[in-house]
Amino acid sequence: MVKGARREHLFVETDGQIYLVRQGRVWRFPRASEKLPFRAAESGRMDFGDDLVRRMKPSLTYHPEEWFNRDDLFSRSDVDGLVKKAVYMTMPRLVAEAALARGHDVLMVRAKRGFSRGYWNLPGGFLDFGEPPEVAVEREVEEEIGADITLDGLLGVYHSGFPGKPTYTMGFVYRGHTDATTFRLKPDEIEAAEWFPVHRGLLLTRNPFVRWGLVDLFKGFETPPFDVVRHGLLTRDREARSGPVVFLDRDGVINRGRAGYVRTPDQFEFLDGAPEAIARLNRGGYRVAIVSNQDAVGWKLIPKRQLSRIHDKMVSGLDAAGARVEEIYVCPHHVLADCPCRKPRPGLLLAAARDLDVNPREAWMAGDKPSDIEAGRAFGARTVFVGDAKRRKRFSRDLQDLRPDATATDLRAAASAILGRG
Ligand SMILES: [Mg+2]
């Protein structure tokens, strides 16, 4: 082995049974260089610095009783430490959080310490061992904000990796309310509590459970908190479809952007292969929604009816290529407007989430600006930055900060990335 190279281990597990090999007096994971007596496919990777643990699913025709039961490993002294560490890491951490709603606003707290320090979160925290989540959430929230709360139901149970760590967390997010108007904050943990509209809260957090919970809260509001401009495809007589959603930015992704805006149907020009890429996403089971900032409408450079004609032309071009778009969502406000919908604000995606019942955990956002990536991230979706080498270089600092899930030269490559990742 080359000095400094990482050791690769195979963590083979089925039905809670783990395959280990013996070396002297110690049971350990087989190394990647050792041949397994059965077939196995990789299902994930865990990074332990010098040690890389590859998780493997074996193909077996029986339940291997002679392997090690995962629960029995910890009390044994003849099992390698890395095995115990890796098995322990795969046990999910459990957290419970509450989205306390007041009208269309939600109470968020800013953390003083830990992973979320300086960021806003929903109040809540880790479950104590053996504690049911609906008990934990009341205990944690009341500790953090010093007020009684009432739970109104479960918004969702979510699952996520922790950035940079080989651990997984399950989050139970509840909807609830409180009659309290002032809060007594837990001094060592919380430095502020404030009510925010959902579209703002989404940009203030870095916690995926908070994002997903807020999107689910928003979808459940009886009336929409704000209105957005739609082209009107949804209201036409089309059969309702289901499936994950890809949000696409328009200019620079579907059509060529123009320095002075695309102001007339004649100036609308598809980028090579873009309609076909949308058709390919459709065939792969994806619904597509377009989310576009058109501040030229706010500047009165494009009358709304003209924008509608541009979009009619786009839709017929897409139809001709067998590509379907569920709806075109537009922010018509100018750059300085304090609207909820101008990307990076996630208002257009939130409106679409209500219309199309979008699950952010299955959704993607593709765009050619950092603000597209921010909007997709805020919504809790995966993101693709679309741009050629020159454009990627121009935005290299933003891309380093934002770390989109993929980068692609054009929409064709973005569609391949999305279809390849599922
Ligand atoms: Mg664009």
Short mmCIF file of C-alpha atoms and ligand atoms in Angstrom, two decimals:
data_model
loop_
_atom_site.label_atom_id
_atom_site.label_comp_id
_atom_site.label_asym_id
_atom_site.label_seq_id
_atom_site.Cartn_x
_atom_site.Cartn_y
_atom_site.Cartn_z
CA MET A 1 0.00 0.00 0.00
CA VAL A 2 1.23 3.47 -0.86
CA LYS A 3 2.09 5.44 2.25
CA GLY A 4 -0.66 7.94 2.97
CA ALA A 5 -3.23 6.16 0.78
CA ARG A 6 -6.61 5.57 2.41
CA ARG A 7 -7.60 2.17 3.64
CA GLU A 8 -10.86 0.97 2.12
CA HIS A 9 -13.17 -1.25 4.15
CA LEU A 10 -16.37 -3.05 3.18
CA PHE A 11 -19.32 -2.69 5.56
CA VAL A 12 -21.59 -5.48 4.36
CA GLU A 13 -24.98 -5.59 6.02
CA THR A 14 -28.35 -7.20 5.44
CA ASP A 15 -31.29 -7.36 7.87
CA GLY A 16 -29.16 -6.10 10.76
CA GLN A 17 -26.54 -8.84 10.18
CA ILE A 18 -22.98 -7.72 9.46
CA TYR A 19 -20.28 -9.69 7.66
CA LEU A 20 -16.87 -9.57 9.35
CA VAL A 21 -13.62 -11.44 8.77
CA ARG A 22 -11.16 -12.65 11.35
CA GLN A 23 -7.60 -11.44 11.63
CA GLY A 24 -5.75 -13.04 14.54
CA ARG A 25 -8.07 -12.49 17.52
CA VAL A 26 -9.99 -9.60 16.04
CA TRP A 27 -13.08 -9.48 13.83
CA ARG A 28 -12.91 -6.66 11.31
CA PHE A 29 -14.48 -5.43 8.08
CA PRO A 30 -13.10 -7.09 4.97
CA ARG A 31 -10.80 -4.80 3.01
CA ALA A 32 -11.77 -3.66 -0.49
CA SER A 33 -8.81 -5.69 -1.78
CA GLU A 34 -10.17 -8.95 -0.30
CA LYS A 35 -12.63 -11.05 -2.23
CA LEU A 36 -16.10 -11.52 -0.77
CA PRO A 37 -17.69 -15.00 -1.00
CA PHE A 38 -20.91 -13.47 -2.39
CA ARG A 39 -21.89 -10.64 -4.69
CA ALA A 40 -22.43 -7.19 -3.21
CA ALA A 41 -23.22 -3.73 -4.52
CA GLU A 42 -22.10 -0.45 -2.99
CA SER A 43 -24.88 1.58 -1.37
CA GLY A 44 -22.98 4.45 0.25
CA ARG A 45 -19.71 5.69 1.66
CA MET A 46 -18.56 6.84 5.07
CA ASP A 47 -15.51 9.01 5.42
CA PHE A 48 -13.32 8.47 8.48
CA GLY A 49 -10.24 10.37 7.34
CA ASP A 50 -7.59 7.70 6.64
CA ASP A 51 -10.28 5.04 6.49
CA LEU A 52 -12.99 4.93 3.85
CA VAL A 53 -15.87 2.64 4.70
CA ARG A 54 -17.94 1.49 1.72
CA ARG A 55 -21.40 0.31 2.66
CA MET A 56 -22.39 -2.79 0.69
CA LYS A 57 -25.67 -4.60 0.09
CA PRO A 58 -25.05 -8.33 -0.49
CA SER A 59 -27.15 -10.44 -2.81
CA LEU A 60 -27.98 -13.54 -0.79
CA THR A 61 -30.81 -16.04 -0.95
CA TYR A 62 -31.01 -16.55 2.83
CA HIS A 63 -30.80 -14.65 6.13
CA PRO A 64 -27.16 -15.04 7.28
CA GLU A 65 -27.58 -15.99 10.96
CA GLU A 66 -23.88 -16.83 11.16
CA TRP A 67 -22.92 -13.15 10.63
CA PHE A 68 -22.78 -10.67 13.49
CA ASN A 69 -25.95 -9.05 14.75
CA ARG A 70 -25.30 -5.30 14.82
CA ASP A 71 -26.68 -4.93 18.35
CA ASP A 72 -24.26 -7.55 19.74
CA LEU A 73 -21.08 -5.90 18.47
CA PHE A 74 -20.67 -3.23 21.10
CA SER A 75 -20.26 -5.52 24.11
CA ARG A 76 -17.59 -7.64 22.40
CA SER A 77 -13.90 -7.02 23.00
CA ASP A 78 -12.81 -8.99 19.90
CA VAL A 79 -14.44 -6.61 17.40
CA ASP A 80 -12.34 -3.95 15.68
CA GLY A 81 -12.93 -0.35 16.81
CA LEU A 82 -13.64 0.89 13.27
CA VAL A 83 -16.51 -1.62 12.99
CA LYS A 84 -18.07 -0.32 16.21
CA LYS A 85 -17.56 3.29 15.13
CA ALA A 86 -19.09 2.77 11.68
CA VAL A 87 -22.06 0.77 12.99
CA TYR A 88 -22.68 3.39 15.67
CA MET A 89 -22.55 6.17 13.07
CA THR A 90 -25.30 4.53 11.02
CA MET A 91 -27.71 4.81 13.94
CA PRO A 92 -29.81 7.86 13.20
CA ARG A 93 -29.83 10.84 15.53
CA LEU A 94 -33.35 11.99 16.29
CA VAL A 95 -34.49 15.58 16.51
CA ALA A 96 -37.93 17.13 16.91
CA GLU A 97 -38.78 20.72 15.98
CA ALA A 98 -41.91 22.86 15.96
CA ALA A 99 -43.14 25.33 13.35
CA LEU A 100 -45.23 27.63 15.54
CA ALA A 101 -47.49 29.60 13.21
CA ARG A 102 -49.12 32.97 13.80
CA GLY A 103 -51.16 33.77 10.71
CA HIS A 104 -48.72 33.23 7.87
CA ASP A 105 -45.65 33.86 10.04
CA VAL A 106 -43.54 31.33 11.87
CA LEU A 107 -41.47 31.66 15.05
CA MET A 108 -37.75 31.13 14.56
CA VAL A 109 -34.91 31.19 17.04
CA ARG A 110 -31.26 32.13 16.52
CA ALA A 111 -28.78 29.68 17.98
CA LYS A 112 -25.89 30.76 20.20
CA ARG A 113 -23.86 27.60 19.81
CA GLY A 114 -23.45 24.39 17.84
CA PHE A 115 -23.82 23.69 14.14
CA SER A 116 -26.42 26.43 13.65
CA ARG A 117 -24.63 29.18 15.56
CA GLY A 118 -25.73 32.58 14.24
CA TYR A 119 -28.38 31.01 12.00
CA TRP A 120 -32.11 30.84 12.47
CA ASN A 121 -33.88 27.61 13.23
CA LEU A 122 -37.19 26.27 14.31
CA PRO A 123 -37.16 25.74 18.06
CA GLY A 124 -36.58 22.13 19.08
CA GLY A 125 -33.74 19.71 19.61
CA PHE A 126 -32.52 16.19 20.21
CA LEU A 127 -34.80 13.55 21.66
CA ASP A 128 -33.72 12.07 24.94
CA PHE A 129 -33.23 8.32 24.64
CA GLY A 130 -36.53 6.49 24.86
CA GLU A 131 -38.56 9.69 24.57
CA PRO A 132 -41.43 9.91 22.04
CA PRO A 133 -40.91 12.78 19.56
CA GLU A 134 -44.14 14.62 20.42
CA VAL A 135 -43.06 14.70 24.07
CA ALA A 136 -39.52 15.78 23.16
CA VAL A 137 -40.66 18.63 20.95
CA GLU A 138 -42.82 20.20 23.67
CA ARG A 139 -40.06 19.82 26.25
CA GLU A 140 -37.34 21.25 23.97
CA VAL A 141 -39.41 24.15 22.63
CA GLU A 142 -40.73 25.17 26.04
CA GLU A 143 -37.16 25.05 27.40
CA GLU A 144 -35.87 27.22 24.53
CA ILE A 145 -38.54 29.91 24.41
CA GLY A 146 -39.97 29.72 27.95
CA ALA A 147 -43.58 29.54 26.80
CA ASP A 148 -46.32 26.92 26.58
CA ILE A 149 -47.04 25.56 23.12
CA THR A 150 -49.82 23.50 21.58
CA LEU A 151 -49.07 21.00 18.82
CA ASP A 152 -51.49 20.91 15.86
CA GLY A 153 -50.10 17.91 14.01
CA LEU A 154 -47.05 16.41 12.35
CA LEU A 155 -45.76 18.25 9.25
CA GLY A 156 -43.32 15.57 8.24
CA VAL A 157 -40.58 13.13 9.16
CA TYR A 158 -37.40 13.90 7.27
CA HIS A 159 -34.05 12.21 6.89
CA SER A 160 -30.75 13.88 6.15
CA GLY A 161 -27.01 13.44 6.23
CA PHE A 162 -25.05 15.93 8.26
CA PRO A 163 -22.69 18.08 6.18
CA GLY A 164 -19.17 16.65 6.39
CA LYS A 165 -20.10 13.84 8.77
CA PRO A 166 -20.91 10.19 8.20
CA THR A 167 -24.00 10.45 10.42
CA TYR A 168 -27.69 10.62 9.62
CA THR A 169 -30.43 12.46 11.38
CA MET A 170 -34.17 11.93 11.39
CA GLY A 171 -36.24 15.01 12.03
CA PHE A 172 -39.84 15.12 13.23
CA VAL A 173 -41.28 18.54 12.47
CA TYR A 174 -44.61 19.53 14.04
CA ARG A 175 -47.02 22.33 13.33
CA GLY A 176 -48.14 24.18 16.43
CA HIS A 177 -49.00 27.50 17.99
CA THR A 178 -48.46 29.50 21.14
CA ASP A 179 -50.50 32.24 22.76
CA ALA A 180 -47.39 33.77 24.28
CA THR A 181 -46.31 37.15 22.96
CA THR A 182 -43.08 37.46 24.93
CA PHE A 183 -40.48 34.76 25.37
CA ARG A 184 -37.97 33.84 28.04
CA LEU A 185 -35.04 32.54 26.00
CA LYS A 186 -32.79 29.76 27.24
CA PRO A 187 -29.68 31.81 28.06
CA ASP A 188 -26.87 29.49 26.95
CA GLU A 189 -28.57 28.37 23.73
CA ILE A 190 -30.84 30.97 22.12
CA GLU A 191 -30.03 34.61 21.50
CA ALA A 192 -33.19 35.77 19.71
CA ALA A 193 -36.73 34.70 18.77
CA GLU A 194 -38.67 36.40 15.97
CA TRP A 195 -41.63 35.86 13.69
CA PHE A 196 -40.86 35.63 9.98
CA PRO A 197 -42.86 34.99 6.83
CA VAL A 198 -41.91 31.57 5.42
CA HIS A 199 -40.13 32.97 2.35
CA ARG A 200 -37.79 34.93 4.65
CA GLY A 201 -37.28 32.13 7.14
CA LEU A 202 -36.13 29.86 4.32
CA LEU A 203 -33.23 32.20 3.54
CA LEU A 204 -32.20 32.53 7.19
CA THR A 205 -31.64 28.88 8.03
CA ARG A 206 -29.08 26.30 7.01
CA ASN A 207 -30.98 23.36 8.49
CA PRO A 208 -32.61 21.12 5.85
CA PHE A 209 -35.35 19.96 8.27
CA VAL A 210 -36.32 23.57 8.86
CA ARG A 211 -36.50 24.18 5.11
CA TRP A 212 -38.59 21.10 4.44
CA GLY A 213 -40.83 21.75 7.43
CA LEU A 214 -41.39 25.36 6.36
CA VAL A 215 -42.26 24.29 2.80
CA ASP A 216 -44.74 21.76 4.17
CA LEU A 217 -46.17 24.40 6.51
CA PHE A 218 -46.56 26.78 3.55
CA LYS A 219 -48.28 24.10 1.46
CA GLY A 220 -50.76 23.60 4.29
CA PHE A 221 -51.80 27.25 4.71
CA GLU A 222 -55.48 27.61 3.90
CA THR A 223 -54.90 30.74 1.84
CA PRO A 224 -51.70 31.64 -0.01
CA PRO A 225 -49.67 34.27 1.89
CA PHE A 226 -48.91 36.14 -1.37
CA ASP A 227 -49.78 36.00 -5.02
CA VAL A 228 -47.40 35.43 -7.92
CA VAL A 229 -47.72 35.88 -11.68
CA ARG A 230 -48.50 32.70 -13.60
CA HIS A 231 -48.70 32.26 -17.36
CA GLY A 232 -51.92 30.27 -16.94
CA LEU A 233 -50.98 26.77 -18.11
CA LEU A 234 -52.42 25.21 -14.95
CA THR A 235 -55.89 26.54 -15.59
CA ARG A 236 -56.01 25.12 -19.11
CA ASP A 237 -57.62 21.79 -19.52
CA ARG A 238 -54.69 19.47 -18.90
CA GLU A 239 -54.63 16.19 -17.11
CA ALA A 240 -53.08 16.45 -13.66
CA ARG A 241 -49.73 14.74 -13.43
CA SER A 242 -47.58 13.67 -10.53
CA GLY A 243 -43.87 13.12 -10.16
CA PRO A 244 -40.87 15.04 -8.91
CA VAL A 245 -40.38 18.60 -10.14
CA VAL A 246 -37.44 20.30 -11.82
CA PHE A 247 -37.52 24.09 -11.56
CA LEU A 248 -35.86 25.81 -14.48
CA ASP A 249 -34.69 29.35 -14.76
CA ARG A 250 -35.57 30.76 -18.20
CA ASP A 251 -32.99 33.19 -19.65
CA GLY A 252 -29.61 31.53 -20.18
CA VAL A 253 -31.02 28.07 -19.51
CA ILE A 254 -33.94 27.56 -21.92
CA ASN A 255 -33.41 30.53 -24.21
CA ARG A 256 -30.54 32.82 -25.07
CA GLY A 257 -30.38 35.74 -22.65
CA ARG A 258 -30.08 39.21 -24.14
CA ALA A 259 -28.29 42.19 -22.64
CA GLY A 260 -31.35 44.40 -23.13
CA TYR A 261 -33.87 41.68 -22.08
CA VAL A 262 -35.96 39.46 -24.32
CA ARG A 263 -38.66 42.01 -25.08
CA THR A 264 -40.57 40.55 -28.02
CA PRO A 265 -41.48 37.04 -29.24
CA ASP A 266 -39.03 37.58 -32.13
CA GLN A 267 -36.18 38.00 -29.67
CA PHE A 268 -37.00 34.69 -27.99
CA GLU A 269 -34.55 32.06 -29.22
CA PHE A 270 -34.20 28.56 -27.74
CA LEU A 271 -30.72 27.46 -26.75
CA ASP A 272 -29.55 24.39 -28.67
CA GLY A 273 -31.15 21.22 -27.38
CA ALA A 274 -33.09 22.91 -24.56
CA PRO A 275 -36.62 21.79 -25.58
CA GLU A 276 -35.32 18.25 -26.14
CA ALA A 277 -33.70 18.29 -22.70
CA ILE A 278 -37.05 19.19 -21.13
CA ALA A 279 -38.73 16.39 -23.09
CA ARG A 280 -36.07 14.02 -21.77
CA LEU A 281 -36.76 15.11 -18.18
CA ASN A 282 -40.48 14.54 -18.82
CA ARG A 283 -39.81 11.04 -20.12
CA GLY A 284 -37.69 10.40 -17.03
CA GLY A 285 -40.77 11.10 -14.89
CA TYR A 286 -40.06 14.74 -14.02
CA ARG A 287 -42.52 17.58 -14.16
CA VAL A 288 -40.97 20.90 -15.13
CA ALA A 289 -41.88 24.36 -13.85
CA ILE A 290 -40.24 27.57 -15.01
CA VAL A 291 -39.35 30.22 -12.43
CA SER A 292 -38.16 33.49 -13.92
CA ASN A 293 -37.23 36.97 -12.68
CA GLN A 294 -38.48 39.46 -15.26
CA ASP A 295 -37.68 42.80 -13.69
CA ALA A 296 -38.04 44.31 -17.19
CA VAL A 297 -41.78 44.07 -16.52
CA GLY A 298 -41.27 46.08 -13.32
CA TRP A 299 -39.32 48.69 -15.28
CA LYS A 300 -42.26 48.80 -17.73
CA LEU A 301 -39.91 47.75 -20.53
CA ILE A 302 -42.14 44.78 -21.33
CA PRO A 303 -45.92 45.09 -20.98
CA LYS A 304 -47.43 42.05 -19.29
CA ARG A 305 -49.33 41.11 -22.45
CA GLN A 306 -46.11 41.09 -24.42
CA LEU A 307 -44.51 38.77 -21.83
CA SER A 308 -47.51 36.51 -22.25
CA ARG A 309 -46.96 36.40 -26.04
CA ILE A 310 -43.29 35.54 -25.50
CA HIS A 311 -44.36 32.66 -23.28
CA ASP A 312 -47.01 31.49 -25.76
CA LYS A 313 -44.22 31.25 -28.33
CA MET A 314 -42.03 29.33 -25.87
CA VAL A 315 -44.81 26.90 -25.01
CA SER A 316 -45.63 26.13 -28.64
CA GLY A 317 -41.93 25.57 -29.35
CA LEU A 318 -41.78 23.18 -26.40
CA ASP A 319 -44.97 21.41 -27.54
CA ALA A 320 -43.40 20.85 -30.95
CA ALA A 321 -40.44 19.12 -29.27
CA GLY A 322 -42.75 16.97 -27.10
CA ALA A 323 -41.75 18.93 -23.99
CA ARG A 324 -44.29 19.85 -21.32
CA VAL A 325 -44.11 22.54 -18.71
CA GLU A 326 -46.61 22.61 -15.86
CA GLU A 327 -46.55 26.34 -15.34
CA ILE A 328 -44.42 29.43 -15.87
CA TYR A 329 -43.99 31.50 -12.70
CA VAL A 330 -42.75 35.06 -13.09
CA CYS A 331 -41.53 37.69 -10.68
CA PRO A 332 -42.43 40.98 -12.42
CA HIS A 333 -41.03 43.22 -9.69
CA HIS A 334 -38.01 45.41 -10.15
CA VAL A 335 -34.66 44.73 -8.54
CA LEU A 336 -35.15 46.76 -5.38
CA ALA A 337 -38.71 45.67 -4.66
CA ASP A 338 -39.22 43.89 -1.35
CA CYS A 339 -41.34 41.15 -2.92
CA PRO A 340 -41.33 37.51 -1.78
CA CYS A 341 -40.80 36.18 -5.30
CA ARG A 342 -37.63 37.68 -6.77
CA LYS A 343 -34.93 34.99 -6.71
CA PRO A 344 -32.91 34.33 -4.54
CA ARG A 345 -36.15 34.60 -2.57
CA PRO A 346 -38.03 31.34 -2.91
CA GLY A 347 -41.56 32.77 -3.45
CA LEU A 348 -42.01 31.42 -6.97
CA LEU A 349 -40.98 27.94 -5.86
CA LEU A 350 -43.30 28.15 -2.85
CA ALA A 351 -46.23 29.14 -5.05
CA ALA A 352 -45.44 26.20 -7.33
CA ALA A 353 -45.18 23.93 -4.28
CA ARG A 354 -48.83 24.67 -3.48
CA ASP A 355 -50.02 24.37 -7.08
CA LEU A 356 -48.12 21.19 -7.91
CA ASP A 357 -47.71 19.60 -4.47
CA VAL A 358 -43.92 19.69 -4.85
CA ASN A 359 -41.78 17.61 -2.51
CA PRO A 360 -38.54 19.61 -2.11
CA ARG A 361 -36.61 16.45 -1.25
CA GLU A 362 -37.21 15.14 -4.79
CA ALA A 363 -36.97 18.52 -6.52
CA TRP A 364 -34.13 20.18 -8.44
CA MET A 365 -33.49 23.79 -9.39
CA ALA A 366 -31.35 24.58 -12.44
CA GLY A 367 -30.20 28.09 -13.26
CA ASP A 368 -27.33 30.14 -14.61
CA LYS A 369 -27.01 32.60 -11.72
CA PRO A 370 -25.96 32.20 -8.08
CA SER A 371 -29.40 33.57 -7.12
CA ASP A 372 -31.00 30.54 -8.81
CA ILE A 373 -28.87 28.21 -6.70
CA GLU A 374 -29.70 30.18 -3.55
CA ALA A 375 -33.43 30.02 -4.27
CA GLY A 376 -33.31 26.28 -4.92
CA ARG A 377 -31.21 25.71 -1.80
CA ALA A 378 -33.56 27.84 0.33
CA PHE A 379 -36.47 25.73 -0.88
CA GLY A 380 -34.60 22.59 0.19
CA ALA A 381 -34.10 21.23 -3.33
CA ARG A 382 -30.94 20.01 -5.00
CA THR A 383 -29.35 22.44 -7.41
CA VAL A 384 -27.53 22.51 -10.77
CA PHE A 385 -25.57 25.51 -11.96
CA VAL A 386 -25.84 25.85 -15.74
CA GLY A 387 -23.05 27.65 -17.57
CA ASP A 388 -20.07 27.15 -19.86
CA ALA A 389 -16.49 27.28 -18.58
CA LYS A 390 -16.32 31.06 -18.99
CA ARG A 391 -19.49 31.58 -16.97
CA ARG A 392 -18.41 29.13 -14.26
CA LYS A 393 -15.13 31.04 -13.97
CA ARG A 394 -16.99 34.36 -13.70
CA PHE A 395 -19.03 33.01 -10.80
CA SER A 396 -16.32 30.78 -9.33
CA ARG A 397 -16.31 32.47 -5.92
CA ASP A 398 -20.10 32.19 -5.54
CA LEU A 399 -20.00 28.58 -6.68
CA GLN A 400 -17.34 27.79 -4.08
CA ASP A 401 -19.59 29.22 -1.37
CA LEU A 402 -22.87 27.81 -2.65
CA ARG A 403 -21.62 24.38 -3.73
CA PRO A 404 -24.44 23.41 -6.11
CA ASP A 405 -25.05 19.65 -6.25
CA ALA A 406 -23.98 19.64 -9.89
CA THR A 407 -22.65 21.95 -12.58
CA ALA A 408 -23.50 21.58 -16.26
CA THR A 409 -22.50 23.32 -19.49
CA ASP A 410 -26.08 23.56 -20.71
CA LEU A 411 -29.57 22.24 -20.06
CA ARG A 412 -28.80 18.99 -21.90
CA ALA A 413 -25.98 18.25 -19.48
CA ALA A 414 -28.11 19.42 -16.54
CA ALA A 415 -30.88 17.00 -17.53
CA SER A 416 -28.34 14.17 -17.70
CA ALA A 417 -27.02 15.08 -14.26
CA ILE A 418 -30.53 15.12 -12.78
CA LEU A 419 -31.61 11.89 -14.46
CA GLY A 420 -28.35 10.25 -13.40
CA ARG A 421 -28.70 11.26 -9.74
CA GLY A 422 -32.44 10.56 -9.38
MG MG B 1 -30.97 33.18 -16.06
#
